[in-house]
Every structure is written in structure tokens, then in C-alpha cells.
Coordinates of C-alpha atoms and ligand atoms in Angstrom, one line a residue:
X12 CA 56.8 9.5 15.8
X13 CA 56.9 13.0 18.0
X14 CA 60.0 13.4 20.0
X15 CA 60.4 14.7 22.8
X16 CA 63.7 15.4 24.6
X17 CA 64.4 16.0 28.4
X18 CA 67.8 17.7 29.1
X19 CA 69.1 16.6 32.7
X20 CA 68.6 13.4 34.6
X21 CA 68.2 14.6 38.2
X22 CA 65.3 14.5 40.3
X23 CA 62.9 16.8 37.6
X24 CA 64.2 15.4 34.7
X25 CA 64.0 11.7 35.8
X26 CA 60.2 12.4 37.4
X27 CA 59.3 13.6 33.8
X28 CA 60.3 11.1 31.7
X29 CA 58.7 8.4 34.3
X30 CA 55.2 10.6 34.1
X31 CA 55.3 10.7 30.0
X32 CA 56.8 6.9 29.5
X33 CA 53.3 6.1 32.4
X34 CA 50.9 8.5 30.1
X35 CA 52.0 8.4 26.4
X36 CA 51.7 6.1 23.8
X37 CA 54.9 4.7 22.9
X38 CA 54.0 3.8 19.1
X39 CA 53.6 7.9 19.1
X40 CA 55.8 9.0 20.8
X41 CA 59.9 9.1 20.9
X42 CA 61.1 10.0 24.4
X43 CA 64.7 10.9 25.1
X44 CA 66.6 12.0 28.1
X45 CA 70.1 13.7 28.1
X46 CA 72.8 14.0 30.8
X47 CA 76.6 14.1 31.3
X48 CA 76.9 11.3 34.5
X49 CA 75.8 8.2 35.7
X50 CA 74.9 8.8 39.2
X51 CA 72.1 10.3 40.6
X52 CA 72.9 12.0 43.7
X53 CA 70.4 12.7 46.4
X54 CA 71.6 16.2 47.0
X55 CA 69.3 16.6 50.3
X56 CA 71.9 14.0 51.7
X57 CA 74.6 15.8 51.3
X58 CA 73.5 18.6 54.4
X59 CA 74.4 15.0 56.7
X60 CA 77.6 14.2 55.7
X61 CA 79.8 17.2 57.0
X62 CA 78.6 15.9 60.4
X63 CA 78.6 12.0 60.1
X64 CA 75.0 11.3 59.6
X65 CA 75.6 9.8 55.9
X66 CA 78.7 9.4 53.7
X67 CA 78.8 9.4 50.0
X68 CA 77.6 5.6 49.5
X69 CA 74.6 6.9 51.8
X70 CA 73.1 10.0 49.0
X71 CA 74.1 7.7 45.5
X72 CA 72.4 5.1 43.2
X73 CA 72.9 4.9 39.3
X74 CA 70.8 6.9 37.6
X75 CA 69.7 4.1 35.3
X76 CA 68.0 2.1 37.8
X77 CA 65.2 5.1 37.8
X78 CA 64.7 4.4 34.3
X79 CA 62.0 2.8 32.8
X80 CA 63.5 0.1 31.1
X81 CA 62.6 1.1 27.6
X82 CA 64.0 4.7 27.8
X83 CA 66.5 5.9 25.3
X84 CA 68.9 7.9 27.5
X85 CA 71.7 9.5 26.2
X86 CA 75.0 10.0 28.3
X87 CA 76.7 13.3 27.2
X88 CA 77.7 16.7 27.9
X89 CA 75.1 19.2 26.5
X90 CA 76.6 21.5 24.4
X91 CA 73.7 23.7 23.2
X92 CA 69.9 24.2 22.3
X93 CA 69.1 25.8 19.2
X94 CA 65.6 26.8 19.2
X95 CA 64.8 28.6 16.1
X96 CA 66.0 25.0 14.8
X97 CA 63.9 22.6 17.0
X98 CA 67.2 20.8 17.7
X99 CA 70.0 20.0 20.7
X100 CA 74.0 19.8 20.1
X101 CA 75.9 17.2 22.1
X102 CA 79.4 17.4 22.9
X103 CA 80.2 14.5 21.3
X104 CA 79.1 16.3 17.9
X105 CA 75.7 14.6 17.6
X106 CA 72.7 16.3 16.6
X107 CA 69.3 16.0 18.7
X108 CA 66.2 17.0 17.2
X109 CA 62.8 17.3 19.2
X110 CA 58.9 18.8 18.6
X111 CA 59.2 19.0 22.6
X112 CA 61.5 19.8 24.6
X113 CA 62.1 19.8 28.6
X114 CA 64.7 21.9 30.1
X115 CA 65.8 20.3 33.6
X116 CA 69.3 21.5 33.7
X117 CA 69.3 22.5 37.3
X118 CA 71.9 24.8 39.5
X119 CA 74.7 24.3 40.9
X120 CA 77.5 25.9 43.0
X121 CA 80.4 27.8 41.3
X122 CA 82.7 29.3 43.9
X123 CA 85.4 30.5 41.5
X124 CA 82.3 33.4 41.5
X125 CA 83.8 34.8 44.1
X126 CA 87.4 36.2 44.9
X127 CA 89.1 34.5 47.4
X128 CA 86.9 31.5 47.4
X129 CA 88.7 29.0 46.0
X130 CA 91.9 30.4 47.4
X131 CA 94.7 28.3 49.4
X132 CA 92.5 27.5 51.8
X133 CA 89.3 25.6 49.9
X134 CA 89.0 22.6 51.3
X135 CA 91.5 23.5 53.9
X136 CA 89.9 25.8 56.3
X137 CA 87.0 26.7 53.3
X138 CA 84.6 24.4 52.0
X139 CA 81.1 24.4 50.7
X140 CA 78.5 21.5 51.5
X141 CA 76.6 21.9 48.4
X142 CA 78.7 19.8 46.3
X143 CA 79.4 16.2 47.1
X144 CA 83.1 16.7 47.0
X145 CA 83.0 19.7 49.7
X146 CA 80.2 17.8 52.0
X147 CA 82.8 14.8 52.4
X148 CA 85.5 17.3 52.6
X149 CA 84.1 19.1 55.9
X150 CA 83.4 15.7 57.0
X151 CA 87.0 14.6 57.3
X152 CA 88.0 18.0 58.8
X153 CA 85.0 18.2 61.4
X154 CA 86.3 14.6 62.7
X155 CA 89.8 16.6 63.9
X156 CA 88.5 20.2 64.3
X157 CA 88.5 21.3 68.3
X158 CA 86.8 24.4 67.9
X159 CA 86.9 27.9 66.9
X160 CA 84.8 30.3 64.8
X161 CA 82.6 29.0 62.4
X162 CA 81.2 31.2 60.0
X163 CA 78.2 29.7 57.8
X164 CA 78.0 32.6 54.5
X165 CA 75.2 32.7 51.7
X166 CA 77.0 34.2 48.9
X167 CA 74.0 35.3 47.1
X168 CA 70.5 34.6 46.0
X169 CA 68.7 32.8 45.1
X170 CA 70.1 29.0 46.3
X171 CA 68.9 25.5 46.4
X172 CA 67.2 24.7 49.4
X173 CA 67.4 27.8 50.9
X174 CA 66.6 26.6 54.3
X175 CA 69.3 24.2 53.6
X176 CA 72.2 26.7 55.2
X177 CA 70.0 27.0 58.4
X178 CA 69.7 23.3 58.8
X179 CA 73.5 23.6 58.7
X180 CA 74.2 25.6 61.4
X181 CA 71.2 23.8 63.9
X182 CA 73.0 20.6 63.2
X183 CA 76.6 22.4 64.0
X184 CA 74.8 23.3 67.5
X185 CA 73.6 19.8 68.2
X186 CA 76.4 18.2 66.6
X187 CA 79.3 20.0 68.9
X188 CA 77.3 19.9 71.7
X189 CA 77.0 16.3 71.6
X190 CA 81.0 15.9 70.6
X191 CA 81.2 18.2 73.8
X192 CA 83.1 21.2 72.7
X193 CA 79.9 23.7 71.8
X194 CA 81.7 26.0 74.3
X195 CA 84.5 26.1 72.2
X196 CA 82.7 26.7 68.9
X197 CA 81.6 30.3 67.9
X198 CA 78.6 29.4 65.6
X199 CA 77.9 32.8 63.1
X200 CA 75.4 32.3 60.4
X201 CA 75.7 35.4 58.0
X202 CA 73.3 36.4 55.3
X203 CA 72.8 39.2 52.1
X204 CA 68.8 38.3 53.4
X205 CA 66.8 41.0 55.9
X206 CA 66.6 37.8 58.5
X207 CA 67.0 34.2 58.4
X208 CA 65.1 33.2 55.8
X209 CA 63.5 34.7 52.9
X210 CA 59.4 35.0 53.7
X211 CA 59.2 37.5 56.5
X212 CA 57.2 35.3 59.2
X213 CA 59.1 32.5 58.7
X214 CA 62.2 34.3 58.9
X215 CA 61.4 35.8 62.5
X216 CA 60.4 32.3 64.0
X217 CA 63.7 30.8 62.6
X218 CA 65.6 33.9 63.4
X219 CA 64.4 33.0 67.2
X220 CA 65.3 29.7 66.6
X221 CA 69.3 30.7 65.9
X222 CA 69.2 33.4 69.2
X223 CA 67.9 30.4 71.4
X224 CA 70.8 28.4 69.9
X225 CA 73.4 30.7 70.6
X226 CA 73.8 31.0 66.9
X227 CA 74.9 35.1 65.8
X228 CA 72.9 36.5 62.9
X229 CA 74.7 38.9 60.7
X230 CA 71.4 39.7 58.4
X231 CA 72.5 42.1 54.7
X232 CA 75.7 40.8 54.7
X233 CA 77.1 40.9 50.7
X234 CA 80.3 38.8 50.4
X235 CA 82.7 40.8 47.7
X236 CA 85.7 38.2 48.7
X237 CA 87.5 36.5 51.0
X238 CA 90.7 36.8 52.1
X239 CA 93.0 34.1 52.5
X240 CA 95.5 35.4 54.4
X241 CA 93.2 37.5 57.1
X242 CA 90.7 34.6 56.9
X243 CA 87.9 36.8 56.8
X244 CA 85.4 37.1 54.5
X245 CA 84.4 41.2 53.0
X246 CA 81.8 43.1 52.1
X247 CA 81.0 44.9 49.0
X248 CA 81.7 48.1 51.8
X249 CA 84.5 46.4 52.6
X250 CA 83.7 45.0 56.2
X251 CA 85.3 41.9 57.5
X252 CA 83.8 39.1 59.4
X253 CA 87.0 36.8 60.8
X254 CA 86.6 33.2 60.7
X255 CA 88.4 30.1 61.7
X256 CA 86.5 27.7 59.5
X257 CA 84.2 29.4 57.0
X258 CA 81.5 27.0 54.9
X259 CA 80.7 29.4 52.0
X260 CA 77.2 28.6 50.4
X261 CA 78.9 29.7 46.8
X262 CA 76.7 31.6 43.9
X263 CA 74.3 28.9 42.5
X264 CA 73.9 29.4 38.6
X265 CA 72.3 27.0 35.7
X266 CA 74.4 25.4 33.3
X267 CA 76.6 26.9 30.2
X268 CA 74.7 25.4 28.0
X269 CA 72.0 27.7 28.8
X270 CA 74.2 30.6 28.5
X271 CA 75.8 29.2 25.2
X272 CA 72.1 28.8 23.8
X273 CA 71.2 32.6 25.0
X274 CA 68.6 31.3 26.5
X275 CA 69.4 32.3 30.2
X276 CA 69.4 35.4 32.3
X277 CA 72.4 36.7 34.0
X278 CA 72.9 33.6 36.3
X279 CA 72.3 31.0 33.4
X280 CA 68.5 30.5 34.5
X281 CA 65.7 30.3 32.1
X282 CA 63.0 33.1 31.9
X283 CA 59.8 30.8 32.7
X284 CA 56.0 31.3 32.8
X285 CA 55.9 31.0 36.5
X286 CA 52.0 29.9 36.0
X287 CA 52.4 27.3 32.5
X288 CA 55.9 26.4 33.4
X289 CA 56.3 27.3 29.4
X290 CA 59.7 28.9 28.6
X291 CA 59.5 32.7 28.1
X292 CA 59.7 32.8 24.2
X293 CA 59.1 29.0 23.2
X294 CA 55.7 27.5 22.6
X295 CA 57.5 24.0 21.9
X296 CA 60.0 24.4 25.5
X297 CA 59.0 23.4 29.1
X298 CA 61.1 24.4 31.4
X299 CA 61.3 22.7 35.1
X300 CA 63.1 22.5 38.4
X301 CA 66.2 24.8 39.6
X302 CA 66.4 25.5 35.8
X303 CA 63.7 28.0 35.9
X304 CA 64.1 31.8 36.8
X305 CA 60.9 31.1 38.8
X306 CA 60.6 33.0 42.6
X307 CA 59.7 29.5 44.1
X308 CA 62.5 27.4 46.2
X309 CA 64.3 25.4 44.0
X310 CA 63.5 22.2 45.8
X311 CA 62.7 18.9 44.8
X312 CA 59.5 19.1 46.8
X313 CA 58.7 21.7 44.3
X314 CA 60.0 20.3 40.9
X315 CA 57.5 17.1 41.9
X316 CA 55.0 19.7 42.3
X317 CA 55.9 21.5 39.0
X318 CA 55.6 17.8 37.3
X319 CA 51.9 17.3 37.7
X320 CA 51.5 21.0 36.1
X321 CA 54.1 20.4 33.3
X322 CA 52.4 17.1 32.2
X323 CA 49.1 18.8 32.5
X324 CA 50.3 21.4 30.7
X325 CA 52.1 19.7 28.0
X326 CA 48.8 17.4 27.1
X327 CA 47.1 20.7 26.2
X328 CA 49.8 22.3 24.1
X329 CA 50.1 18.6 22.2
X330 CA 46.9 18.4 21.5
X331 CA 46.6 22.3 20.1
X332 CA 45.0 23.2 23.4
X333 CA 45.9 26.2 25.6
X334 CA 47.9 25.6 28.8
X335 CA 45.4 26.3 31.6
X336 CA 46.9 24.1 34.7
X337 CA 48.5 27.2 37.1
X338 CA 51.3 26.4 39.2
X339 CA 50.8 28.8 42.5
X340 CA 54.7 28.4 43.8
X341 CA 53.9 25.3 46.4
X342 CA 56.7 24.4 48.3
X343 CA 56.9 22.0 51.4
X344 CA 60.3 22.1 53.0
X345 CA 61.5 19.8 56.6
X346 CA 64.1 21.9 58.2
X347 CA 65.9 19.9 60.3
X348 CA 66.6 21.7 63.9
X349 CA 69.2 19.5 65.7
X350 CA 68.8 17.1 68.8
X351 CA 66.3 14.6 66.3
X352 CA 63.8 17.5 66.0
X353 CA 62.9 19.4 63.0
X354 CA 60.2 22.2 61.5
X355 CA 58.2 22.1 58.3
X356 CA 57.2 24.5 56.4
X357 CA 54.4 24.4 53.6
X358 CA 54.0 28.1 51.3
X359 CA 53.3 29.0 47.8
X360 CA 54.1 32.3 45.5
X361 CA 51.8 34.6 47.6
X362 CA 50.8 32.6 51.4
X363 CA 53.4 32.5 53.8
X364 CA 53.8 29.1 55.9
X365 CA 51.7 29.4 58.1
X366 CA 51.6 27.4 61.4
X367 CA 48.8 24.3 61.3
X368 CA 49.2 21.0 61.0
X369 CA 50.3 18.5 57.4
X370 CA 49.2 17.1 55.6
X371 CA 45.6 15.9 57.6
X372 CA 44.2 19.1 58.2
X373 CA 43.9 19.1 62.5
X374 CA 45.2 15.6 62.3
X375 CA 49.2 16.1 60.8
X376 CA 50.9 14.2 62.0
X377 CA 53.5 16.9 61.2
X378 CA 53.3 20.5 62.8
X379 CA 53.8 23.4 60.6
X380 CA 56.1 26.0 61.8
X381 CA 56.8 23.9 65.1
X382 CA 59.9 22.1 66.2
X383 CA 58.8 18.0 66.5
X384 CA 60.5 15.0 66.6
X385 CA 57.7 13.8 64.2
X386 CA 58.8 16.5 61.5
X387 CA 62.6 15.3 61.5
X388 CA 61.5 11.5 61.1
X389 CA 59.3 12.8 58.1
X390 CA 63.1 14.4 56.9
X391 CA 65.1 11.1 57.3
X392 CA 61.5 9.8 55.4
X393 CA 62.1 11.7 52.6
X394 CA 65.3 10.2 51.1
X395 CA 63.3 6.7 51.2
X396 CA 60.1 8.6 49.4
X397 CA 63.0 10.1 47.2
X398 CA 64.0 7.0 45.5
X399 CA 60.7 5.3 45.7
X400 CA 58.3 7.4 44.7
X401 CA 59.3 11.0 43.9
X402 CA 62.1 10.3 41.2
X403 CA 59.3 7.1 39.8
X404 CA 57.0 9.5 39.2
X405 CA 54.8 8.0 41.7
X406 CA 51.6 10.1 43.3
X407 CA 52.3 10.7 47.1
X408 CA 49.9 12.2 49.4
X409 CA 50.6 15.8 49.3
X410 CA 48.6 18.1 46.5
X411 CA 50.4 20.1 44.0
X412 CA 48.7 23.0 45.0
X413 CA 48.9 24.8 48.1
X414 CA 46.0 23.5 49.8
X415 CA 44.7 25.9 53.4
X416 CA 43.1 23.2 55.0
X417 CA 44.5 22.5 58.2
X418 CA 46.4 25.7 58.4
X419 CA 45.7 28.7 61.0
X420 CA 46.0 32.1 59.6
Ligands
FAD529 C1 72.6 20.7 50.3 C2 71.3 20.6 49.6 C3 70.1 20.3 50.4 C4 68.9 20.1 49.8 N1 67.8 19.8 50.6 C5 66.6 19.7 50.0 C6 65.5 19.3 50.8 O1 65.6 19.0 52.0 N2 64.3 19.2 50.1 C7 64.1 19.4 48.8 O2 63.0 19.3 48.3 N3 65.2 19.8 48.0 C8 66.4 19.9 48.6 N4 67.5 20.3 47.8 C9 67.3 20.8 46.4 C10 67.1 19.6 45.4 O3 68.2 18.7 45.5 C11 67.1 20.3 44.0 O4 66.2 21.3 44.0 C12 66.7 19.3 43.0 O5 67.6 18.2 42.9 C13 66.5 20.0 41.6 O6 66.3 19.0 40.6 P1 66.7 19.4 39.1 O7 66.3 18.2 38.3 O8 66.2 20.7 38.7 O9 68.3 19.5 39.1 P2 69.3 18.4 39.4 O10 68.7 17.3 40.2 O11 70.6 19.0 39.9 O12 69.6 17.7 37.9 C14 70.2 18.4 36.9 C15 70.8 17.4 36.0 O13 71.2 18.0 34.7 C16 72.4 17.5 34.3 N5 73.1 18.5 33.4 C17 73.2 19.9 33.7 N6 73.8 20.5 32.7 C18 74.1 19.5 31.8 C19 74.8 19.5 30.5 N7 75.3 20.6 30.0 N8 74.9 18.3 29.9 C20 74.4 17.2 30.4 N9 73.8 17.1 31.6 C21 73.6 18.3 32.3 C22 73.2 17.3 35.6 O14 74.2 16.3 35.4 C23 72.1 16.8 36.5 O15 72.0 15.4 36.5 C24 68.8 20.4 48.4 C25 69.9 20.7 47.6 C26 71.1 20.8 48.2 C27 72.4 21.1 47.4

């Protein structure tokens, strides 16, 4: 028997083993999936909970019951990879070996990255949204809170979702104006990017977007700490920016285990062929989702997309082939907007999003770079395609590549 071993049960590593337990024969092959917890958390869920859209029972399912029923899953702690000896370490001391293996490790936030961050007032007057811990957190102090000055801050790039922050402050607007107290909120979204977002067209429609909202842009904004005691957070040049409330969008980094393996760069993420999806220096190691170093969102949108080409990918390479499926950088992100209205927008490595219509070229029914109430029901669609079809490994009706049909230039 081959083996092949996926580290990381989230949304890439789940998808994965689902397409090889669907393609491979199981008298040749040995499939095995790693990860420390139980629960799968639909992290897209967790941008509703600060404002009482979902709670935590809302965004979590076991992770087993995304399984296919035969799968030998492993629950522990990775400790590290050792390439040059085809084999994993657990935690616990065991000893994994593989022929294959698929890196799906993810990001996530680690505030301590930053001075001040995890001060006296985390969770008090600080909190994040990224975690499940700090969404549910803002949610019991946005209940009480009668207004003030709410600063959203990206600490650095790149981030999960990076529209994610944006959707954040739209929903403060709709969500104070509807408690009745926007008047009383100050609303400052504040950035190390040039605008609002990172690709440049984009950036200046959403960038409207925030002005029409009464929403203040502070654009190259690099966060060096924050002080507790001023309740500001600084600059690298050492300018303030006061807050009342501030929901920090911490430094997003792989895991240790990368680092421990020396297979990372300098914020744990693994150098990846952004075309094969082949790990830098490994013909045997795939590497997929917010794991990679890749210049595409780290999105699940885009790890499904990245599934498709891995699988392609990893036929060849097991059969002696060369890798020749390309993945261009697709991504396809809802933003939700606030007052049941949202925006989507659909881009790879080298087209912007472009305004159109998605995914029935003239037909949609979703608008690209427009502001629908269609687009935010095809965002409160997406957690029910989430656990249906997404992490099954199902085929949904959106191509892996960037397709231009039904976009204007
Ligand atoms: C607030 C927020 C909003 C988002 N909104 C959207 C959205 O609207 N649309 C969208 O497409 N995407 C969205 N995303 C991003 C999306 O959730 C991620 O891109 C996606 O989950 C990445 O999948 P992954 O498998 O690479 O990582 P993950 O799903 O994070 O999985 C990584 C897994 O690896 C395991 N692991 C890591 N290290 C170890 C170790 N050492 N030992 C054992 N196990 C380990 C973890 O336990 C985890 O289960 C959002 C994310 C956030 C935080």
C-alpha cells in the first residue's frame, strides 16, 4: 500500500481526503489525516457573532462527521515533518511515515506578535474576531457598549479573508444604526494597505463604499504597539490613533510545526509552486490552503479551487507524469455590506474583479462588484454549501479557473 498523509482537518484538508477516498483505490492506497481537535469550525461564521447574527453552536460541527467513514484519522498535535526522511512526528511520540504528503496546516491569529496587544485590556476593551474565543468575546461586550470610537486595525499582511475586516466595519454601520446609537459611534477602519483592499479597482469601489458609510479610512497605517494605558494604538513612526474599543485583526502566521520542520518562511508559511501547488523543494509534498506562501486570498473559496488542481496534480506526479494542471489564483469572495445587502467579487493572480454578472454569464443571479440583496443571500448560502458540499468534496457550480464570461472589462 502507498500512503499518503494529510496534515490539518479544516476546510482543505477535509476536501482532500474526501476527493482521494472518492478517486483512489483503497486496496492501493493508505490515506491518513492528522489534526490536534475535534471540531471543525466554520471560520466565515465567526465575522456574525460579534454582532448577534450567530453564536458559537451556529459556526461548529464535529469534524468526524465530514469523514468518510472508512478514513483513518489521527487526533494529535503535529510535532514536525521530516522530509529528507519521508516521515511525520506526532506529539504523542508516534512516527508517521508517508510516499505523499499534503500540507493543510492553515493560519491563524497570534496577537502576542504585537506589543501591547494582549495587554490588560484584551478582551476588555481589545479583542480580535478571528478566533472563536475573541468573536464571542466582542459579542458579550457589543450587547452593553453605548458608543464611542471604534477602531477596526489590520496588523499586517497577508490575512485570512482579507475582505473579512471590511465586512466588519459595514456590519458595525448597519448594526448600530439599527440598535440606534450610530451617532454615537465613531466607526475608523485603519490599514498598513494603499486603500481598502488589496487589488487597486476593487479597493477604490470599496474605499467609496466606507466614505458613503461614514466609515474614516486611515490607509499605510503600520501598527508597532498598542498602548494600554493611552488606548491608542502606534505606528512604527510612532503616531497614535486613540480608540475606545479597538478590534485588532492580529498577525496571521502558519503553524510551529512548519517552523520546527524549517520548512516555512518568516511567518511559518510554506514556499509553494503557485501554478502545481507542489512544495518549493519537495517532489513528494503538496501543499494547500492558508498553508501556502501563495499571493492568492487565503479563502476557502480558494482552497476548493486549489483542490481540483492538487488532485489533478497529484494523479500525474503518482503515476511518474509531470504536473501540468495550473492554478491561475481564482478567488470568489461575498462581502457582506450591511442592511441584508452584500458585493461579490470574482479575481485570479493577474485579472482584477471586474464588475459583470456570476456565475451565468449576463444571467448571475449575483452582480459582481455591486451591492445586492441577492449577493448577501448567496453569503448566508455559503455556510449551508460549506458543510454540504465544499468540505464533501462535492462539485459545485463555479469553475476552478477564473473563467471571463459574463464579466465587462
Ligand atoms: C473571520 C473569518 C472570515 C472568513 N470569511 C471567509 C469567507 O467569507 N469566504 C471564504 O472563502 N473564506 C473565509 N475565511 C477563510 C477560511 O476560513 C480559511 O481560508 C480556510 O478555513 C482555510 O482552510 P485551511 O484548511 O487552509 O485551514 P484551516 O481550516 O484553518 O485548517 C487547519 C487545520 O490544521 C490543524 N492544525 C494546524 N497545525 C496543527 C498541528 N501542529 N497539529 C495538528 N493539527 C494542526 C488545525 O487544527 C486546523 O484544523 C474566513 C476566515 C476568518 C477567520
Amino acid at each position: 500500500m502507498k500512503k499518503i498523509v494529510i496534515l490539518g482537518a479544516g476546510t482543505a484538508g477535509t476536501m482532500m481526503l474526501n476527493k482521494f477516498s472518492n478517486v483512489l483505490d483503497k486496496t492501493e492506497w493508505h490515506i491518513s489525516i492528522i489534526d490536534q481537535e475535534e471540531t471543525h469550525y466554520y471560520q466565515p461564521g465567526f465575522l456574525f457573532i460579534p454582532f448577534g447574527i450567530y453564536t458559537r453552536k451556529d459556526v461548529v460541527k464535529p469534524k468526524r462527521d465530514f469523514f468518510p467513514p472508512a478514513a483513518d484519522v489521527i487526533v494529535s498535535q503535529i510535532d514536525k515533518i521530516e522530509p529528507e526522511k519521508n516521515r511525520v512526528l506526532l506529539a504523542s511520540g508516534a512516527v508517521v511515515p508517508y510516499d505523499y504528503l499534503i500540507v493543510a496546516t492553515g493560519a491563524r491569529v497570534r496577537p502576542e506578535q504585537t506589543e501591547g496587544l494582549q495587554g490588560d485590556l484584551w478582551h476588555r476593551q481589545i479583542f480580535d474576531f478571528y478566533s472563536i474565543e475573541g468573536a464571542c468575546a466582542l459579542a458579550e461586550f457589543f450587547k452593553r457598549w453605548q458608543g464611542g470610537r471604534l477602531v477596526v486595525n489590520i496588523t499586517e499582511m497577508p490575512i485570512k479573508c482579507p475582505v473579512a475586516p471590511l465586512e466588519f466595519a459595514f456590519l458595525a454601520d448597519s448594526y448600530f444604526t439599527e440598535r440606534g446609537i450610530r451617532a454615537k459611534v465613531d466607526i475608523h477602519f485603519v490599514t498598513p494597505l494603499p486603500g481598502a483592499f488589496t487589488k487597486p479597482r476593487a479597493s477604490a469601489i470599496l474605499g467609496d463604499f466606507l466614505d458613503k458609510k461614514n466609515i474614516h479610512l486611515t490607509a499605510e497605517f503600520s501598527v508597532g504597539r498598542v498602548d494600554n494605558t493611552e488606548r491608542s494604538i502606534v505606528s512604527w513612526d510612532e503616531n497614535a490613533i486613540p480608540f475606545d474599543v479597538l478590534v485588532s485583526i492580529p498577525t496571521n502566521m502558519g503553524d510551529e510545526a512548519i517552523a520546527r520542520s524549517g520548512m516555512g518562511d518568516e511567518l511559518n508559511f510554506v514556499p509553494t509552486n503557485k501554478a502545481t501547488l507542489l512544495a518549493e523543494q519537495h517532489d513528494n509534498i503538496f501543499v494547500i490552503g492558508d498553508a501556502t506562501n501563495l499571493p492568492s486570498s487565503k479563502a476557502g473559496s480558494v482552497a476548493h479551487f486549489q483542490s481540483d488542481i492538487l488532485l489533478e496534480n497529484f494523479l500525474s506526479v503518482a503515476e511518474g507524469r509531470q504536473p501540468t494542471a495550473i492554478f491561475d489564483g481564482h478567488a470568489n469572495c461575498f462581502i457582506e455590506s450591511g442592511f441584508g445587502k452584500g458585493i461579490l467579487i470574482d479575481f485570479n493572480y493577474d485579472t482584477e474583479p471586474l464588475p459583470g454578472k456570476f456565475p451565468l454569464p449576463g444571467i448571475g443571479p449575483f452582480s459582481l462588484l455591486e451591492e445586492t440583496k441577492t449577493n448577501h443571500y448567496g453569503k448566508v448560502m455559503f455556510r449551508w454549501m460549506y458543510w454540504n458540499f465544499l468540505l464533501k468534496g462535492l462539485e459545485l457550480p463555479v469553475e476552478s479557473h477564473m473563467s471571463m464570461a459574463g464579466k465587462r472589462a
